[in-house]
PDB file of C-alpha atoms in Angstrom:
ATOM      1  CA  MET A   1     -78.636 -62.959 -49.763  1.00  0.00           C
ATOM      2  CA  SER A   2     -78.589 -62.905 -45.986  1.00  0.00           C
ATOM      3  CA  THR A   3     -81.003 -65.141 -44.098  1.00  0.00           C
ATOM      4  CA  TYR A   4     -82.341 -64.276 -40.669  1.00  0.00           C
ATOM      5  CA  ILE A   5     -84.561 -65.897 -38.087  1.00  0.00           C
ATOM      6  CA  ASN A   6     -87.769 -64.054 -37.359  1.00  0.00           C
ATOM      7  CA  ASN A   7     -88.030 -63.892 -33.552  1.00  0.00           C
ATOM      8  CA  GLU A   8     -91.831 -63.921 -33.637  1.00  0.00           C
ATOM      9  CA  THR A   9     -92.307 -67.022 -35.794  1.00  0.00           C
ATOM     10  CA  GLY A  10     -88.931 -68.730 -35.537  1.00  0.00           C
ATOM     11  CA  HIS A  11     -88.824 -69.034 -39.337  1.00  0.00           C
ATOM     12  CA  HIS A  12     -85.999 -67.917 -41.560  1.00  0.00           C
ATOM     13  CA  PHE A  13     -86.446 -64.815 -43.645  1.00  0.00           C
ATOM     14  CA  ARG A  14     -84.273 -62.846 -46.003  1.00  0.00           C
ATOM     15  CA  ILE A  15     -83.618 -59.117 -46.081  1.00  0.00           C
ATOM     16  CA  ASP A  16     -84.939 -58.902 -49.644  1.00  0.00           C
ATOM     17  CA  LYS A  17     -88.235 -60.464 -48.470  1.00  0.00           C
ATOM     18  CA  LEU A  18     -88.775 -58.143 -45.486  1.00  0.00           C
ATOM     19  CA  PRO A  19     -91.838 -55.871 -45.516  1.00  0.00           C
ATOM     20  CA  ALA A  20     -89.582 -52.830 -45.707  1.00  0.00           C
ATOM     21  CA  PRO A  21     -88.752 -50.056 -48.170  1.00  0.00           C
ATOM     22  CA  ASP A  22     -85.813 -50.627 -50.502  1.00  0.00           C
ATOM     23  CA  PHE A  23     -83.677 -47.975 -48.806  1.00  0.00           C
ATOM     24  CA  LEU A  24     -83.961 -49.838 -45.476  1.00  0.00           C
ATOM     25  CA  LYS A  25     -83.121 -53.176 -47.114  1.00  0.00           C
ATOM     26  CA  GLU A  26     -80.068 -51.564 -48.700  1.00  0.00           C
ATOM     27  CA  TYR A  27     -78.879 -50.327 -45.305  1.00  0.00           C
ATOM     28  CA  LEU A  28     -79.499 -53.692 -43.598  1.00  0.00           C
ATOM     29  CA  ASN A  29     -77.521 -55.485 -46.306  1.00  0.00           C
ATOM     30  CA  TYR A  30     -74.703 -52.965 -45.821  1.00  0.00           C
ATOM     31  CA  ILE A  31     -74.442 -53.424 -42.045  1.00  0.00           C
ATOM     32  CA  ASN A  32     -74.555 -57.178 -42.499  1.00  0.00           C
ATOM     33  CA  SER A  33     -72.114 -57.593 -45.375  1.00  0.00           C
ATOM     34  CA  ILE A  34     -69.732 -54.638 -44.948  1.00  0.00           C
ATOM     35  CA  GLU A  35     -69.836 -53.791 -41.245  1.00  0.00           C
ATOM     36  CA  GLY A  36     -70.186 -57.470 -40.322  1.00  0.00           C
ATOM     37  CA  LEU A  37     -72.883 -57.044 -37.683  1.00  0.00           C
ATOM     38  CA  THR A  38     -74.347 -60.268 -36.333  1.00  0.00           C
ATOM     39  CA  VAL A  39     -77.686 -61.653 -37.449  1.00  0.00           C
ATOM     40  CA  ARG A  40     -79.263 -60.761 -34.117  1.00  0.00           C
ATOM     41  CA  THR A  41     -77.956 -57.178 -34.302  1.00  0.00           C
ATOM     42  CA  VAL A  42     -79.224 -56.719 -37.869  1.00  0.00           C
ATOM     43  CA  ASP A  43     -82.598 -58.091 -36.766  1.00  0.00           C
ATOM     44  CA  ASN A  44     -82.661 -55.633 -33.827  1.00  0.00           C
ATOM     45  CA  TYR A  45     -81.792 -52.739 -36.146  1.00  0.00           C
ATOM     46  CA  TYR A  46     -84.640 -53.781 -38.427  1.00  0.00           C
ATOM     47  CA  ILE A  47     -87.118 -53.791 -35.534  1.00  0.00           C
ATOM     48  CA  LEU A  48     -85.892 -50.439 -34.171  1.00  0.00           C
ATOM     49  CA  LEU A  49     -85.861 -48.759 -37.590  1.00  0.00           C
ATOM     50  CA  LYS A  50     -89.241 -50.213 -38.508  1.00  0.00           C
ATOM     51  CA  GLY A  51     -90.722 -48.359 -35.507  1.00  0.00           C
ATOM     52  CA  PHE A  52     -88.933 -45.143 -36.412  1.00  0.00           C
ATOM     53  CA  LEU A  53     -89.980 -45.364 -40.064  1.00  0.00           C
ATOM     54  CA  GLY A  54     -93.571 -46.120 -39.046  1.00  0.00           C
ATOM     55  CA  TRP A  55     -93.536 -42.931 -36.976  1.00  0.00           C
ATOM     56  CA  ALA A  56     -91.933 -40.916 -39.816  1.00  0.00           C
ATOM     57  CA  HIS A  57     -94.398 -42.271 -42.389  1.00  0.00           C
ATOM     58  CA  LEU A  58     -97.491 -41.508 -40.324  1.00  0.00           C
ATOM     59  CA  ARG A  59     -96.135 -38.060 -39.526  1.00  0.00           C
ATOM     60  CA  PHE A  60     -95.387 -37.426 -43.204  1.00  0.00           C
ATOM     61  CA  ILE A  61     -98.910 -38.316 -44.318  1.00  0.00           C
ATOM     62  CA  GLY A  62    -100.506 -36.466 -41.364  1.00  0.00           C
ATOM     63  CA  GLU A  63    -101.938 -39.468 -39.530  1.00  0.00           C
ATOM     64  CA  ASP A  64    -102.429 -39.937 -35.797  1.00  0.00           C
ATOM     65  CA  LEU A  65     -99.262 -40.856 -33.902  1.00  0.00           C
ATOM     66  CA  SER A  66     -99.846 -43.507 -31.273  1.00  0.00           C
ATOM     67  CA  LYS A  67     -98.141 -46.730 -30.266  1.00  0.00           C
ATOM     68  CA  LYS A  68    -100.945 -48.761 -31.860  1.00  0.00           C
ATOM     69  CA  SER A  69    -100.941 -46.811 -35.138  1.00  0.00           C
ATOM     70  CA  ILE A  70     -97.168 -47.115 -35.488  1.00  0.00           C
ATOM     71  CA  GLU A  71     -97.225 -50.871 -34.875  1.00  0.00           C
ATOM     72  CA  ALA A  72     -99.890 -51.225 -37.576  1.00  0.00           C
ATOM     73  CA  SER A  73     -98.174 -48.837 -39.988  1.00  0.00           C
ATOM     74  CA  GLU A  74     -97.237 -50.280 -43.385  1.00  0.00           C
ATOM     75  CA  ILE A  75     -93.797 -48.974 -44.347  1.00  0.00           C
ATOM     76  CA  SER A  76     -92.913 -51.175 -47.331  1.00  0.00           C
ATOM     77  CA  GLU A  77     -94.053 -48.544 -49.845  1.00  0.00           C
ATOM     78  CA  MET A  78     -92.425 -45.701 -47.949  1.00  0.00           C
ATOM     79  CA  GLN A  79     -90.312 -43.309 -50.016  1.00  0.00           C
ATOM     80  CA  PHE A  80     -86.821 -42.091 -49.106  1.00  0.00           C
ATOM     81  CA  ARG A  81     -87.975 -38.466 -49.152  1.00  0.00           C
ATOM     82  CA  GLU A  82     -90.054 -39.200 -46.029  1.00  0.00           C
ATOM     83  CA  ILE A  83     -86.858 -39.487 -43.964  1.00  0.00           C
ATOM     84  CA  GLU A  84     -84.919 -37.042 -46.126  1.00  0.00           C
ATOM     85  CA  VAL A  85     -87.118 -34.139 -44.973  1.00  0.00           C
ATOM     86  CA  LEU A  86     -86.681 -34.850 -41.253  1.00  0.00           C
ATOM     87  CA  THR A  87     -84.669 -32.346 -39.229  1.00  0.00           C
ATOM     88  CA  THR A  88     -82.778 -32.643 -35.972  1.00  0.00           C
ATOM     89  CA  GLN A  89     -85.809 -31.170 -34.215  1.00  0.00           C
ATOM     90  CA  ASP A  90     -88.008 -33.881 -35.757  1.00  0.00           C
ATOM     91  CA  LEU A  91     -85.682 -36.549 -34.387  1.00  0.00           C
ATOM     92  CA  HIS A  92     -85.878 -34.911 -30.952  1.00  0.00           C
ATOM     93  CA  GLU A  93     -89.658 -35.129 -31.301  1.00  0.00           C
ATOM     94  CA  TYR A  94     -89.403 -38.853 -32.113  1.00  0.00           C
ATOM     95  CA  LEU A  95     -87.218 -39.508 -29.062  1.00  0.00           C
ATOM     96  CA  SER A  96     -89.739 -37.619 -26.909  1.00  0.00           C
ATOM     97  CA  PHE A  97     -92.482 -39.772 -28.427  1.00  0.00           C
ATOM     98  CA  ALA A  98     -90.460 -42.899 -27.575  1.00  0.00           C
ATOM     99  CA  LYS A  99     -90.078 -41.674 -23.990  1.00  0.00           C
ATOM    100  CA  ASP A 100     -93.654 -40.532 -23.399  1.00  0.00           C
ATOM    101  CA  GLU A 101     -95.876 -42.681 -25.630  1.00  0.00           C
ATOM    102  CA  LEU A 102     -93.773 -45.847 -25.917  1.00  0.00           C
ATOM    103  CA  GLU A 103     -92.533 -45.473 -22.326  1.00  0.00           C
ATOM    104  CA  ASN A 104     -88.951 -46.256 -23.366  1.00  0.00           C
ATOM    105  CA  SER A 105     -86.162 -46.058 -20.815  1.00  0.00           C
ATOM    106  CA  GLU A 106     -82.926 -44.169 -21.441  1.00  0.00           C
ATOM    107  CA  THR A 107     -81.335 -47.426 -22.584  1.00  0.00           C
ATOM    108  CA  SER A 108     -84.131 -48.207 -25.061  1.00  0.00           C
ATOM    109  CA  ARG A 109     -84.014 -44.681 -26.472  1.00  0.00           C
ATOM    110  CA  SER A 110     -80.230 -44.989 -26.824  1.00  0.00           C
ATOM    111  CA  TYR A 111     -80.689 -48.181 -28.877  1.00  0.00           C
ATOM    112  CA  ARG A 112     -83.238 -46.422 -31.072  1.00  0.00           C
ATOM    113  CA  LEU A 113     -80.915 -43.454 -31.550  1.00  0.00           C
ATOM    114  CA  THR A 114     -77.977 -45.747 -32.394  1.00  0.00           C
ATOM    115  CA  ALA A 115     -80.035 -47.380 -35.153  1.00  0.00           C
ATOM    116  CA  ILE A 116     -81.214 -44.000 -36.487  1.00  0.00           C
ATOM    117  CA  LYS A 117     -77.697 -42.539 -36.422  1.00  0.00           C
ATOM    118  CA  GLY A 118     -76.427 -45.573 -38.324  1.00  0.00           C
ATOM    119  CA  LEU A 119     -79.073 -45.182 -41.026  1.00  0.00           C
ATOM    120  CA  TYR A 120     -78.449 -41.460 -41.476  1.00  0.00           C
ATOM    121  CA  LYS A 121     -74.679 -41.853 -41.372  1.00  0.00           C
ATOM    122  CA  TYR A 122     -74.889 -44.464 -44.128  1.00  0.00           C
ATOM    123  CA  TYR A 123     -76.963 -42.206 -46.373  1.00  0.00           C
ATOM    124  CA  SER A 124     -74.945 -39.042 -45.675  1.00  0.00           C
ATOM    125  CA  LYS A 125     -71.360 -40.346 -45.561  1.00  0.00           C
ATOM    126  CA  THR A 126     -71.225 -43.729 -47.324  1.00  0.00           C
ATOM    127  CA  ASN A 127     -73.972 -43.460 -49.925  1.00  0.00           C
ATOM    128  CA  ASN A 128     -73.934 -39.622 -50.215  1.00  0.00           C
ATOM    129  CA  ARG A 129     -77.679 -39.523 -50.828  1.00  0.00           C
ATOM    130  CA  LEU A 130     -78.165 -36.934 -48.075  1.00  0.00           C
ATOM    131  CA  GLU A 131     -76.292 -33.653 -47.842  1.00  0.00           C
ATOM    132  CA  GLU A 132     -76.595 -33.446 -44.063  1.00  0.00           C
ATOM    133  CA  ASP A 133     -77.084 -35.910 -41.241  1.00  0.00           C
ATOM    134  CA  PRO A 134     -79.805 -34.567 -38.902  1.00  0.00           C
ATOM    135  CA  SER A 135     -78.865 -37.110 -36.233  1.00  0.00           C
ATOM    136  CA  ALA A 136     -75.150 -36.233 -36.088  1.00  0.00           C
ATOM    137  CA  ASP A 137     -75.321 -33.745 -33.209  1.00  0.00           C
ATOM    138  CA  ILE A 138     -77.965 -35.471 -31.116  1.00  0.00           C
ATOM    139  CA  PRO A 139     -76.466 -36.669 -27.845  1.00  0.00           C
ATOM    140  CA  PHE A 140     -77.482 -39.991 -26.367  1.00  0.00           C
ATOM    141  CA  PRO A 141     -79.938 -39.858 -23.459  1.00  0.00           C
ATOM    142  CA  LYS A 142     -78.176 -39.663 -20.130  1.00  0.00           C
ATOM    143  CA  ARG A 143     -78.383 -42.966 -18.327  1.00  0.00           C
ATOM    144  CA  GLU A 144     -79.175 -43.137 -14.654  1.00  0.00           C
ATOM    145  CA  LYS A 145     -76.130 -44.369 -12.758  1.00  0.00           C
ATOM    146  CA  THR A 146     -76.848 -47.345 -10.557  1.00  0.00           C
ATOM    147  CA  LEU A 147     -74.675 -49.281  -8.188  1.00  0.00           C
ATOM    148  CA  PRO A 148     -74.099 -52.935  -9.039  1.00  0.00           C
ATOM    149  CA  THR A 149     -75.988 -55.485  -6.965  1.00  0.00           C
ATOM    150  CA  PHE A 150     -73.983 -58.190  -5.253  1.00  0.00           C
ATOM    151  CA  LEU A 151     -74.395 -61.057  -2.821  1.00  0.00           C
ATOM    152  CA  SER A 152     -73.878 -60.554   0.880  1.00  0.00           C
ATOM    153  CA  GLU A 153     -71.273 -62.726   2.636  1.00  0.00           C
ATOM    154  CA  GLU A 154     -74.049 -64.927   4.031  1.00  0.00           C
ATOM    155  CA  GLU A 155     -75.653 -65.355   0.589  1.00  0.00           C
ATOM    156  CA  SER A 156     -72.252 -66.214  -0.918  1.00  0.00           C
ATOM    157  CA  VAL A 157     -71.656 -68.943   1.678  1.00  0.00           C
ATOM    158  CA  LYS A 158     -75.152 -70.401   1.078  1.00  0.00           C
ATOM    159  CA  LEU A 159     -74.518 -70.446  -2.673  1.00  0.00           C
ATOM    160  CA  LEU A 160     -71.171 -72.214  -2.246  1.00  0.00           C
ATOM    161  CA  ILE A 161     -72.681 -74.812   0.106  1.00  0.00           C
ATOM    162  CA  ALA A 162     -75.501 -75.480  -2.366  1.00  0.00           C
ATOM    163  CA  ALA A 163     -73.032 -75.767  -5.262  1.00  0.00           C
ATOM    164  CA  ALA A 164     -70.746 -78.159  -3.370  1.00  0.00           C
ATOM    165  CA  GLY A 165     -73.552 -80.588  -2.622  1.00  0.00           C
ATOM    166  CA  ASN A 166     -72.881 -83.707  -0.566  1.00  0.00           C
ATOM    167  CA  PRO A 167     -69.075 -84.130  -0.207  1.00  0.00           C
ATOM    168  CA  GLU A 168     -69.394 -87.926  -0.053  1.00  0.00           C
ATOM    169  CA  LYS A 169     -71.238 -88.111  -3.377  1.00  0.00           C
ATOM    170  CA  GLN A 170     -69.646 -85.172  -5.150  1.00  0.00           C
ATOM    171  CA  THR A 171     -69.739 -85.380  -8.931  1.00  0.00           C
ATOM    172  CA  PHE A 172     -67.436 -83.725 -11.411  1.00  0.00           C
ATOM    173  CA  SER A 173     -70.093 -81.142 -12.337  1.00  0.00           C
ATOM    174  CA  ALA A 174     -70.658 -80.214  -8.673  1.00  0.00           C
ATOM    175  CA  ALA A 175     -66.914 -79.727  -8.129  1.00  0.00           C
ATOM    176  CA  ARG A 176     -66.699 -77.697 -11.349  1.00  0.00           C
ATOM    177  CA  ASP A 177     -69.659 -75.518 -10.347  1.00  0.00           C
ATOM    178  CA  PHE A 178     -68.112 -74.930  -6.914  1.00  0.00           C
ATOM    179  CA  CYS A 179     -64.861 -73.779  -8.565  1.00  0.00           C
ATOM    180  CA  ILE A 180     -66.702 -71.522 -11.007  1.00  0.00           C
ATOM    181  CA  ILE A 181     -68.718 -69.853  -8.266  1.00  0.00           C
ATOM    182  CA  THR A 182     -65.600 -69.472  -6.073  1.00  0.00           C
ATOM    183  CA  PHE A 183     -63.793 -67.698  -8.913  1.00  0.00           C
ATOM    184  CA  LEU A 184     -66.747 -65.399  -9.588  1.00  0.00           C
ATOM    185  CA  ILE A 185     -67.264 -64.488  -5.934  1.00  0.00           C
ATOM    186  CA  ASN A 186     -63.636 -64.073  -4.894  1.00  0.00           C
ATOM    187  CA  CYS A 187     -62.150 -62.531  -8.020  1.00  0.00           C
ATOM    188  CA  GLY A 188     -65.076 -60.384  -9.135  1.00  0.00           C
ATOM    189  CA  MET A 189     -64.343 -61.349 -12.716  1.00  0.00           C
ATOM    190  CA  ARG A 190     -66.708 -61.102 -15.635  1.00  0.00           C
ATOM    191  CA  LEU A 191     -68.343 -64.226 -17.008  1.00  0.00           C
ATOM    192  CA  SER A 192     -66.472 -63.770 -20.303  1.00  0.00           C
ATOM    193  CA  GLU A 193     -63.148 -63.685 -18.401  1.00  0.00           C
ATOM    194  CA  LEU A 194     -64.040 -66.904 -16.597  1.00  0.00           C
ATOM    195  CA  VAL A 195     -64.991 -68.600 -19.851  1.00  0.00           C
ATOM    196  CA  GLY A 196     -61.641 -67.497 -21.268  1.00  0.00           C
ATOM    197  CA  ILE A 197     -59.835 -69.271 -18.441  1.00  0.00           C
TER     198      ILE A 197
END
């Protein structure tokens, strides 16, 4: 069994002990053991899919759909047929709900859609429990293009001076930090590239 850390309490928990329907536990075990997703990613998928399933469950039983009702929704007894009946249009409706009611950005809605697509792909292609995948043709929300932010020349000089410290009492860590910042500023490399060096 896989063990995870609950972000809210800091305690370990296991997929088989999650307050989730069996079909969700099956999928989480699959992405952990077969696809090899990290613990944090599996935990994020659980959180994202829990919200989606809460929405689907309340919609299925005809209850009010609000942020508060979804957060309080109990999904552990949910049946597979509650997601089996959803259409592409229903998933569009959920993404609209996430945008309007949950005030999710394009990035947040993309994460939600990634989790949903993964669940439906598993049950339509891998498990063959669904004949069709209603999420297959849904495009990801278009993300707003933004320019990267960067330091001005003056800010870069101030940062380097602060990192260098007092030249007469320079420690190894100050010299190291100065070198790191010089590489980042002058080469424009990613942090992962610097760590690799």
